[in-house]
XYZ file of C-alpha atoms in Angstrom:
667
model
C -16.985 -36.591 14.409
C -19.310 -39.408 13.395
C -20.106 -37.756 10.043
C -16.408 -37.476 9.346
C -15.948 -41.257 9.539
C -18.309 -42.219 6.721
C -16.846 -43.183 3.342
C -17.024 -40.775 0.429
C -16.476 -41.229 -3.296
C -16.789 -37.727 -4.768
C -14.667 -34.707 -3.739
C -15.383 -31.056 -4.460
C -12.268 -28.854 -4.566
C -13.150 -25.388 -3.256
C -10.293 -23.564 -4.927
C -8.738 -22.621 -8.254
C -5.386 -22.458 -10.044
C -2.491 -24.818 -9.481
C -3.637 -26.170 -6.102
C -7.044 -27.112 -7.525
C -5.316 -28.974 -10.362
C -2.962 -30.666 -7.860
C -5.794 -31.865 -5.597
C -8.037 -32.945 -8.468
C -5.263 -35.046 -10.002
C -4.347 -36.510 -6.610
C -7.951 -37.454 -5.857
C -8.508 -38.968 -9.300
C -5.345 -41.054 -8.895
C -6.963 -42.671 -5.843
C -10.204 -43.332 -7.720
C -12.330 -40.470 -6.423
C -14.715 -38.546 -8.656
C -13.952 -34.820 -8.641
C -15.925 -31.594 -8.842
C -14.384 -28.211 -9.657
C -15.896 -24.854 -8.776
C -15.122 -21.782 -10.836
C -15.840 -18.092 -11.156
C -17.024 -16.717 -14.482
C -13.517 -15.581 -15.597
C -12.203 -19.085 -14.776
C -14.673 -21.016 -16.942
C -11.908 -22.128 -19.336
C -9.303 -22.718 -16.639
C -7.342 -25.960 -16.472
C -8.798 -27.079 -13.130
C -12.258 -26.975 -14.696
C -11.110 -29.155 -17.601
C -9.345 -31.639 -15.294
C -12.346 -32.308 -13.033
C -15.115 -34.790 -13.807
C -17.730 -32.085 -13.164
C -17.647 -28.333 -12.633
C -20.044 -25.791 -11.114
C -19.986 -22.007 -11.599
C -20.148 -20.243 -8.227
C -20.258 -16.561 -9.188
C -18.573 -13.605 -10.896
C -14.864 -12.723 -10.866
C -14.702 -11.109 -7.452
C -13.400 -13.633 -4.913
C -15.959 -12.391 -2.365
C -18.773 -13.316 -4.716
C -17.329 -16.690 -5.725
C -14.423 -18.490 -4.034
C -15.137 -16.786 -0.700
C -18.918 -17.288 -0.880
C -19.516 -20.185 1.517
C -23.163 -20.654 0.612
C -22.328 -20.901 -3.118
C -19.750 -23.622 -2.508
C -22.054 -25.626 -0.242
C -24.777 -25.355 -2.884
C -22.315 -26.579 -5.542
C -21.421 -29.592 -3.401
C -25.086 -30.417 -2.862
C -26.075 -30.041 -6.520
C -23.141 -32.134 -7.753
C -23.559 -34.875 -5.173
C -20.075 -34.366 -3.699
C -19.794 -35.852 -0.202
C -16.496 -34.194 0.775
C -14.865 -30.780 0.302
C -11.143 -30.097 -0.025
C -10.342 -26.405 0.596
C -6.861 -26.256 -0.981
C -5.000 -23.281 0.469
C -5.842 -19.593 0.607
C -9.449 -18.442 0.207
C -11.600 -20.312 2.777
C -9.073 -22.967 3.781
C -8.442 -21.502 7.239
C -11.944 -20.193 7.951
C -13.576 -21.895 10.916
C -16.980 -20.816 9.547
C -16.353 -22.675 6.290
C -15.283 -25.931 7.937
C -18.327 -25.719 10.217
C -20.695 -24.964 7.313
C -19.364 -27.979 5.415
C -19.867 -30.281 8.396
C -23.273 -28.781 9.243
C -24.347 -29.565 5.673
C -23.593 -33.253 6.328
C -20.421 -33.130 4.228
C -16.846 -34.102 5.120
C -14.286 -31.314 5.429
C -10.893 -32.566 4.269
C -8.929 -30.696 6.884
C -8.904 -29.995 10.608
C -12.033 -29.568 12.695
C -13.460 -26.057 13.129
C -12.237 -25.759 16.737
C -8.628 -26.383 15.633
C -8.883 -23.789 12.878
C -10.375 -21.300 15.311
C -7.693 -21.992 17.923
C -4.858 -21.349 15.457
C -6.580 -18.982 13.035
C -5.999 -15.883 15.111
C -2.296 -15.227 15.609
C -2.852 -13.492 18.943
C -5.023 -16.230 20.440
C -2.794 -19.002 19.103
C 0.301 -17.374 20.578
C -1.344 -17.239 24.013
C -2.231 -20.939 23.647
C 1.329 -21.827 22.577
C 2.816 -20.024 25.577
C 0.616 -22.220 27.799
C 1.790 -25.314 25.877
C 5.426 -24.277 26.548
C 6.175 -23.767 22.838
C 8.881 -21.046 22.503
C 7.321 -17.714 21.390
C 8.633 -14.292 20.316
C 8.119 -11.548 22.954
C 5.421 -9.009 22.067
C 1.774 -8.003 22.475
C -1.293 -10.017 21.501
C -4.016 -8.343 23.558
C -7.571 -7.267 22.770
C -6.959 -3.533 23.260
C -6.461 -2.461 19.646
C -6.308 1.316 20.051
C -3.538 2.944 18.053
C -1.900 4.395 21.143
C -1.913 0.991 22.872
C -0.222 -0.727 19.947
C 2.339 2.077 19.617
C 3.081 1.833 23.348
C 3.419 -1.950 23.288
C 5.762 -1.730 20.285
C 7.997 0.685 22.192
C 7.877 -1.620 25.212
C 8.939 -4.643 23.124
C 11.782 -2.594 21.656
C 12.218 -1.725 18.003
C 12.497 -3.113 15.426
C 9.098 -4.804 15.657
C 6.766 -6.708 13.351
C 3.190 -5.445 13.094
C 1.016 -8.389 12.019
C -2.574 -9.068 11.082
C -3.900 -11.481 13.702
C -6.266 -13.146 11.235
C -4.093 -13.310 8.162
C -1.107 -14.679 6.340
C 0.788 -14.406 3.065
C 2.417 -11.140 4.102
C -0.839 -9.172 4.067
C -1.279 -6.738 6.922
C 2.358 -7.188 7.937
C 4.914 -4.402 8.449
C 8.492 -4.310 9.748
C 9.051 -1.046 11.632
C 12.511 0.192 12.620
C 11.780 3.697 13.956
C 9.216 5.059 16.432
C 8.137 7.857 14.098
C 6.903 5.244 11.569
C 4.868 3.164 14.035
C 1.475 4.902 13.801
C 1.371 5.055 9.990
C 2.393 1.398 9.664
C -0.138 0.244 12.258
C -2.940 2.074 10.449
C -1.801 0.799 7.044
C -1.524 -2.796 8.295
C -4.996 -2.598 9.867
C -6.513 -1.304 6.613
C -4.876 -4.016 4.520
C -5.841 -6.723 7.030
C -9.469 -5.570 7.118
C -9.626 -5.607 3.322
C -7.888 -8.984 2.933
C -9.370 -10.931 5.860
C -12.350 -8.925 7.104
C -10.576 -8.527 10.447
C -8.310 -5.626 11.384
C -6.943 -7.040 14.674
C -3.164 -6.666 14.969
C -0.408 -8.028 17.157
C 3.091 -6.754 17.856
C 6.194 -8.943 17.916
C 9.816 -8.171 18.613
C 11.592 -8.579 15.252
C 14.173 -11.364 15.354
C 16.692 -9.919 12.898
C 18.879 -11.973 10.563
C 16.808 -15.055 11.394
C 15.672 -17.890 9.182
C 12.052 -18.877 8.570
C 11.846 -22.603 9.233
C 8.549 -24.497 9.360
C 7.618 -28.029 10.381
C 5.101 -30.163 8.485
C 2.786 -31.924 10.942
C 0.010 -34.443 10.380
C -2.616 -35.842 12.744
C -5.317 -38.492 12.498
C -8.451 -39.343 14.523
C -6.680 -42.134 16.386
C -4.499 -39.872 18.501
C -1.443 -39.970 16.240
C 0.457 -36.771 15.434
C 3.743 -36.843 13.493
C 6.093 -34.399 11.820
C 7.681 -34.762 8.387
C 10.831 -32.730 8.783
C 11.298 -29.045 8.106
C 11.190 -26.600 5.215
C 13.348 -23.498 4.990
C 11.340 -20.564 3.621
C 13.797 -17.771 4.431
C 13.999 -16.278 0.934
C 11.092 -13.833 1.082
C 10.093 -10.444 -0.226
C 7.365 -8.378 1.406
C 7.069 -11.230 3.905
C 5.937 -13.553 1.129
C 7.871 -16.721 0.385
C 9.776 -16.901 -2.901
C 11.982 -20.009 -2.509
C 11.366 -22.977 -0.219
C 13.504 -26.046 0.391
C 13.655 -29.234 2.419
C 15.599 -29.922 4.504
C 16.996 -26.620 5.857
C 20.724 -25.955 5.435
C 20.717 -24.587 9.001
C 19.099 -27.558 10.769
C 20.978 -30.620 12.003
C 19.457 -33.865 13.248
C 19.353 -32.771 16.890
C 17.655 -29.438 16.119
C 15.264 -31.149 13.684
C 13.997 -33.453 16.430
C 13.714 -30.577 18.910
C 11.714 -28.388 16.492
C 9.630 -31.366 15.384
C 8.696 -32.194 18.979
C 7.698 -28.548 19.610
C 5.540 -28.591 16.462
C 3.844 -31.834 17.515
C 3.171 -30.305 20.948
C 1.586 -27.302 19.225
C -0.642 -29.578 17.132
C -1.642 -31.709 20.115
C -2.584 -28.554 22.056
C -5.479 -28.046 19.616
C -6.309 -31.753 18.936
C -5.121 -31.342 15.374
C -6.294 -33.617 12.559
C -4.971 -33.501 8.982
C -2.115 -31.587 7.358
C -0.753 -28.503 9.112
C 2.399 -26.441 9.353
C 3.966 -24.904 12.430
C 6.130 -21.928 11.493
C 9.158 -20.808 13.496
C 11.789 -18.088 13.339
C 15.224 -19.675 13.785
C 17.835 -17.302 15.226
C 21.580 -17.501 14.619
C 22.078 -18.966 18.085
C 19.789 -21.911 17.141
C 16.964 -20.639 19.364
C 13.595 -20.907 17.639
C 10.303 -19.084 18.224
C 6.720 -19.943 17.276
C 5.249 -17.652 14.621
C 1.939 -19.241 13.665
C 0.288 -22.475 12.628
C -1.229 -22.820 9.176
C -4.175 -25.183 9.429
C -4.050 -26.411 5.861
C -1.806 -27.793 3.150
C 1.000 -25.337 2.329
C 2.019 -23.947 -1.057
C 5.445 -25.509 -0.501
C 4.251 -29.041 0.345
C 5.906 -30.577 -2.780
C 9.437 -30.281 -1.338
C 8.392 -32.385 1.658
C 6.714 -34.915 -0.632
C 9.864 -35.299 -2.728
C 12.248 -35.626 0.224
C 10.085 -38.053 2.216
C 8.531 -39.949 -0.698
C 4.930 -39.314 0.356
C 1.745 -37.890 -1.172
C 0.277 -35.457 1.352
C -3.005 -35.062 -0.544
C -3.430 -38.838 -0.374
C -2.761 -38.657 3.369
C -5.407 -35.928 3.699
C -7.977 -38.069 1.913
C -7.154 -41.169 3.961
C -7.326 -39.299 7.277
C -10.629 -37.711 6.209
C -11.950 -41.248 5.652
C -11.085 -42.048 9.264
C -7.961 -44.095 8.506
C -4.786 -44.071 10.595
C -1.683 -42.260 9.350
C 0.154 -44.428 6.780
C 3.524 -44.178 8.592
C 4.810 -43.940 12.154
C 7.220 -41.235 13.294
C 10.205 -43.597 13.180
C 9.283 -44.785 9.676
C 9.012 -41.175 8.494
C 12.412 -40.180 9.894
C 14.065 -43.110 8.094
C 12.558 -42.096 4.713
C 14.282 -38.707 4.416
C 16.374 -38.798 1.264
C 17.960 -36.056 -0.817
C 17.061 -32.395 -1.148
C 14.280 -30.449 -2.875
C 14.018 -26.760 -3.745
C 10.897 -24.948 -4.996
C 10.402 -21.523 -6.549
C 7.118 -19.657 -6.978
C 6.495 -18.496 -10.540
C 4.520 -15.262 -10.269
C 2.925 -12.816 -12.703
C 4.733 -9.767 -11.358
C 7.332 -7.250 -12.497
C 10.328 -7.469 -10.162
C 11.763 -4.357 -11.823
C 8.662 -2.325 -10.957
C 8.516 -3.110 -7.235
C 6.906 -6.510 -7.906
C 3.823 -4.984 -9.485
C 1.230 -7.719 -10.258
C 0.669 -8.329 -13.962
C -2.344 -9.495 -15.931
C -2.926 -10.625 -19.489
C -3.135 -13.565 -21.866
C -0.526 -16.329 -21.935
C 0.907 -16.348 -25.454
C 3.414 -19.150 -24.876
C 3.822 -21.573 -21.972
C 6.376 -24.348 -21.879
C 7.106 -26.296 -18.714
C 10.504 -27.877 -18.048
C 11.037 -31.648 -17.877
C 13.795 -33.948 -16.750
C 15.127 -36.030 -13.877
C 13.999 -34.712 -10.503
C 11.827 -31.940 -11.969
C 8.214 -31.351 -10.929
C 5.933 -28.518 -12.062
C 2.642 -27.692 -10.331
C 0.645 -25.183 -12.369
C -2.612 -24.449 -14.133
C -0.970 -22.521 -16.975
C -1.474 -23.376 -20.629
C -1.400 -21.443 -23.870
C -4.292 -18.994 -24.055
C -4.907 -18.909 -20.293
C -5.918 -15.483 -19.027
C -4.301 -14.176 -15.847
C -6.893 -11.908 -14.234
C -6.527 -9.252 -11.499
C -8.928 -10.994 -9.138
C -6.611 -13.577 -7.621
C -3.085 -14.219 -6.364
C -0.118 -13.480 -8.615
C 1.398 -16.976 -8.185
C 0.870 -19.021 -11.338
C 2.806 -22.156 -10.546
C 5.706 -23.804 -8.776
C 8.870 -25.293 -10.241
C 10.491 -27.890 -8.002
C 13.768 -29.801 -8.327
C 14.965 -32.806 -6.312
C 18.519 -34.124 -6.078
C 20.629 -36.514 -4.030
C 22.165 -33.439 -2.401
C 21.420 -29.703 -2.225
C 23.793 -28.664 -5.007
C 22.371 -31.244 -7.420
C 18.860 -29.986 -6.666
C 19.983 -26.359 -7.120
C 21.666 -27.032 -10.473
C 18.634 -28.958 -11.719
C 16.389 -26.071 -10.670
C 18.536 -23.556 -12.553
C 18.334 -25.700 -15.706
C 14.570 -26.089 -15.247
C 14.131 -22.312 -14.993
C 16.174 -21.826 -18.162
C 13.845 -24.247 -19.955
C 10.682 -22.572 -18.635
C 8.881 -20.252 -21.051
C 6.084 -17.876 -20.054
C 5.448 -15.161 -22.630
C 2.535 -12.731 -22.788
C 2.583 -11.674 -19.138
C 5.584 -10.189 -17.336
C 6.767 -12.682 -14.723
C 9.601 -13.416 -12.301
C 11.325 -16.332 -14.074
C 14.580 -14.441 -14.647
C 14.494 -12.990 -11.138
C 14.119 -16.471 -9.640
C 17.086 -17.687 -11.693
C 19.185 -14.815 -10.344
C 18.204 -15.666 -6.742
C 18.993 -19.363 -7.076
C 22.289 -18.527 -8.860
C 23.539 -16.193 -6.127
C 26.590 -17.379 -4.202
C 24.937 -16.687 -0.818
C 22.015 -18.954 -1.707
C 24.368 -21.553 -3.185
C 26.348 -21.523 0.055
C 23.224 -22.024 2.163
C 24.078 -19.210 4.605
C 21.229 -16.703 4.370
C 18.309 -15.288 6.335
C 14.980 -13.589 5.700
C 17.048 -10.507 4.797
C 18.561 -12.274 1.760
C 16.626 -10.382 -0.919
C 16.929 -7.005 0.771
C 20.673 -7.470 1.146
C 21.595 -8.995 -2.205
C 18.761 -7.814 -4.480
C 17.826 -4.269 -3.429
C 14.973 -2.787 -5.474
C 17.164 -0.183 -7.161
C 19.603 -2.856 -8.352
C 16.823 -5.026 -9.783
C 15.180 -2.018 -11.462
C 18.478 -1.026 -13.107
C 18.783 -4.229 -15.159
C 18.712 -3.537 -18.903
C 18.411 -5.726 -21.995
C 21.694 -6.264 -23.822
C 22.149 -4.847 -27.309
C 22.109 -8.345 -28.756
C 18.793 -9.123 -27.027
C 17.364 -5.929 -28.531
C 18.758 -6.963 -31.931
C 17.167 -10.402 -31.546
C 13.804 -8.738 -30.896
C 14.137 -6.793 -34.150
C 15.069 -10.002 -35.986
C 11.996 -11.667 -34.467
C 9.798 -8.853 -35.807
C 11.423 -9.075 -39.232
C 10.933 -12.859 -39.410
C 7.352 -12.584 -38.157
C 6.478 -9.985 -40.806
C 8.242 -12.012 -43.518
C 6.420 -15.240 -42.609
C 3.095 -13.408 -42.546
C 3.680 -11.806 -45.959
C 4.841 -15.119 -47.406
C 1.715 -16.883 -46.109
C -0.612 -14.145 -47.349
C 0.904 -14.166 -50.819
C 1.628 -17.864 -51.233
C 5.408 -17.357 -51.323
C 8.050 -19.804 -50.144
C 10.378 -18.900 -47.292
C 13.192 -18.543 -49.888
C 11.896 -15.045 -50.593
C 12.644 -13.798 -47.055
C 15.115 -10.950 -47.417
C 14.960 -10.987 -51.248
C 15.488 -7.636 -52.954
C 14.737 -6.653 -56.555
C 17.507 -4.021 -56.434
C 20.417 -3.213 -54.111
C 20.109 -4.267 -50.459
C 18.701 -1.659 -48.114
C 18.332 -1.930 -44.321
C 14.944 -2.004 -42.628
C 14.541 0.519 -39.833
C 13.048 -0.428 -36.479
C 12.276 1.557 -33.352
C 11.717 -0.519 -30.230
C 10.730 0.624 -26.751
C 11.406 -1.076 -23.435
C 9.791 0.687 -20.480
C 10.845 4.343 -21.054
C 13.908 3.633 -23.206
C 13.772 3.736 -27.000
C 16.171 1.987 -29.362
C 16.729 2.731 -33.043
C 17.950 -0.195 -35.148
C 18.812 -0.932 -38.761
C 18.393 -4.520 -39.929
C 19.931 -5.797 -43.174
C 19.287 -9.403 -44.234
C 21.514 -11.370 -46.633
C 20.453 -14.597 -48.347
C 17.338 -14.794 -46.220
C 19.123 -15.821 -43.022
C 22.136 -13.620 -42.191
C 20.981 -10.527 -40.284
C 23.297 -7.586 -39.755
C 21.923 -5.134 -37.215
C 23.204 -1.722 -36.207
C 22.231 -0.486 -32.737
C 23.762 2.414 -30.813
C 26.783 2.343 -33.107
C 27.444 -1.383 -32.642
C 27.144 -3.886 -35.480
C 25.761 -7.298 -34.489
C 25.504 -10.289 -36.816
C 22.881 -12.968 -36.259
C 22.718 -16.003 -38.546
C 19.279 -17.637 -38.365
C 19.369 -21.353 -39.236
C 15.762 -22.276 -38.520
C 12.652 -20.296 -37.669
C 9.055 -21.045 -36.764
C 6.120 -19.153 -35.345
C 7.348 -19.453 -31.748
C 11.156 -19.731 -31.915
C 14.236 -19.418 -34.084
C 17.722 -20.913 -33.901
C 20.671 -18.645 -34.532
C 24.460 -18.339 -34.525
C 26.087 -15.294 -32.905
C 29.777 -14.848 -32.083
C 30.384 -18.514 -32.920
C 27.783 -19.798 -30.453
C 24.566 -21.516 -31.503
C 21.480 -20.689 -29.441
C 17.729 -20.328 -29.739
C 15.239 -17.596 -29.031
C 11.633 -18.191 -28.060
C 9.289 -15.503 -29.305
C 5.707 -14.281 -29.228
C 4.121 -11.349 -31.035
C 0.876 -9.737 -29.943
C -0.268 -6.393 -31.336
C 2.637 -3.996 -30.983
C 4.372 -6.174 -28.362
C 7.196 -8.570 -29.174
C 8.355 -11.019 -26.500
C 11.820 -12.514 -26.713
C 13.386 -15.123 -24.436
C 17.044 -15.581 -25.215
C 20.444 -15.691 -23.569
C 19.073 -16.162 -20.075
C 16.488 -13.391 -20.032
C 12.966 -12.520 -21.132
C 12.025 -9.072 -22.400
C 8.908 -7.462 -23.783
C 9.497 -4.702 -26.319
C 6.945 -2.418 -27.910
C 7.285 -1.896 -31.655
C 6.920 1.878 -32.122
C 8.459 1.982 -35.606
C 5.290 3.464 -37.089
C 3.914 5.042 -33.885
C 3.477 8.823 -33.650
C 5.966 10.728 -31.532
C 5.024 10.909 -27.838
C 6.088 13.739 -25.618
C 4.999 14.123 -22.011
C 5.930 11.574 -19.347
C 3.138 9.498 -17.821
C 1.024 11.550 -15.461
C 2.765 14.847 -16.162
C -0.370 16.084 -17.929
C -2.366 15.452 -14.757
C -4.084 12.317 -16.069
C -3.563 9.721 -13.325
C -4.168 6.253 -14.752
C -4.444 2.796 -13.173
C -1.170 0.881 -13.550
C -2.949 -2.487 -13.592
C -6.397 -4.073 -13.491
C -7.722 -4.017 -9.930
C -10.238 -2.757 -7.383
C -10.365 0.692 -5.783
C -9.985 0.386 -2.001
C -9.918 4.061 -0.985
C -10.130 7.461 -2.667
C -8.295 10.184 -0.733
C -9.212 13.270 -2.798
C -12.232 15.082 -4.208
C -12.648 17.741 -6.922
C -11.228 21.088 -5.851
C -8.571 19.634 -3.523
C -5.062 21.089 -3.762
C -2.468 18.297 -3.953
C 1.292 18.255 -3.789
C 3.584 16.087 -5.885
C 3.857 12.597 -4.340
C 0.482 12.646 -2.549
C -1.444 9.374 -2.511
C -4.688 9.929 -4.423
C -6.112 6.419 -4.575
C -5.371 3.011 -3.046
C -5.695 0.223 -5.623
C -5.882 -3.490 -4.790
C -4.627 -6.025 -7.327
C -3.904 -9.710 -6.722
C -4.499 -9.323 -2.963
C -1.984 -6.477 -2.616
C -2.570 -2.763 -2.015
C -0.817 -0.049 -4.052
C -0.645 3.664 -3.309
C -1.357 5.597 -6.532
C 0.503 8.887 -6.178
C 0.536 12.026 -8.294
C 3.761 12.940 -10.134
C 2.636 16.572 -10.283
C 1.175 19.128 -7.902
C -2.009 20.996 -8.720
C -5.788 21.019 -8.281
C -8.046 17.981 -8.570
C -10.458 18.620 -11.450
C -12.336 15.312 -11.397
C -12.359 11.908 -9.719
C -13.605 9.076 -11.926
C -13.697 6.238 -9.404
C -15.034 5.322 -5.980
C -14.222 2.672 -3.370
C -15.235 -0.831 -4.457
C -15.119 -0.091 -8.193
C -13.282 -2.554 -10.459
C -10.974 -0.739 -12.901
C -8.975 -1.716 -15.986
C -5.307 -1.090 -16.669
C -4.744 2.523 -17.854
C -8.254 3.604 -16.843
C -8.447 7.283 -15.831
C -8.689 7.553 -12.043
C -8.120 11.217 -11.267
C -7.673 14.323 -13.440
C -5.423 17.025 -11.996
C -4.860 20.501 -13.333
C -1.086 20.893 -12.909
C 0.120 23.968 -11.058
C 1.740 26.509 -13.336
């Protein structure tokens, strides 16, 4: 503890992305010098540019860089940093990392190793919480990890149950099981994913509290015996057990319940002598009973909503506590500061219409929203490359208001003003969630997305004909500007004809749908398009490389655009779409995979290969398990036949559309 009391002036941030930027800016605001660490693919990342110094700690693989404890300690030593901030994710909740930092004579800006160890394993922490009289969900958290034991304990608890990775978080190694016949497969799958994500396959079983809310309490402790709570956050809107929307306070928590949950959270923190920022997570049932889930021994992704509602800077508090100072506010002072409402959404590089498949690529256009009550935490900028090595979350958009509805309306406007082109993302999906009447009314549970946004409904969304027409207009304008620039012509020549007017033909593709269009331009600005028998007129008043203003059906609007290779991105009328220009492409016939060529659907790493040459396979069989952005995907065959060749092995990094397995289809 003595080493933790000495003053420091330079902080190394052992993380990347938006949290690294957030911590670096927070530390610099207080006058600290900052050091960034980065993997080779992150050398041009924003957190590297923001820091005073930066040290490369290895190649793209997280195991060889951001998870390599010795590399980070070496970076701190070489840069002269006296303290290390872990951010969240990666090593932030590893007892071994906190201990290595302290053993190196450095200050760990977080809890002590024993606190991390006590709460780091869900099974052990639950046993400790039961002793501390913190309400817990019934279940099994024993050391006997045999499949048959876990299946038996799940039956004893009564289905449905949650199968959880004891060492993990973020939805990895977590399965909700409703029927006995599915228990064994889900236990084995959860163990595999947990081992891959956390290096520990231990599982626990919990009775599933259905139609509950996920409500967590922000706690903070110092080295003078003070532990306080800063209200609650409602994180009930989740998919795959990962949070999508978070808000403070919770619509389901009144003052009496807030104090009761806060006191339970403080008791949990005191049970492990907690120092620094932490979060105690609870399931809140309809009858207002709440149950301990886990404690996250770090700063949370969703900490900004607490900061906005309580008017505090939690990173500043972390730095002050790490210096040995007392907490800046007492519990009574904190309770009196609560003001207004804040809602946060997680902007992720994923395709909600393709079962939330992670996406990679280069950012062609990024524009963050601004305005009263709006905060954006991100590392995005034009030209940034989103790689397959790390989490799909790219940033957070947060809105504060005097009341919940004001915050919600501000968030909707902020999402409409957010532009991210070049990589498929969930901006439009988030807007739909926040717009939904159930969310607006505040009466929802962790089943919100499953109930109101089933996968088949999300996948069925299609671009409107006018949005398709706008994409064709964008292509036309882009080609015209390029030709004008190449030939030294003025923009007056756009749409000029030496003889009678003739329409330009376009063929655009979105996913597996193809659209044929005719585009006729009059006077360089009035576009008449014909698509699927419908005539649409678009009058363009102003155009530039990245957007154009137009009039359609008497309404003026603007479209933001980006063009890369044969892809055209269009953001207009509340939605973002990526079309492929196949006007001059040769005719394609067979559907993907029907020829037996099984390709990777994204950049990623091969976890398991289930087949070998000569194997007979049936349609739908899983051939390969692919990990991308910390998630596992089962790559299945769309055809039956015989495996001719396997081009990959476990541990191999693969590129999008790389050949994985060749199958000779059965005749």
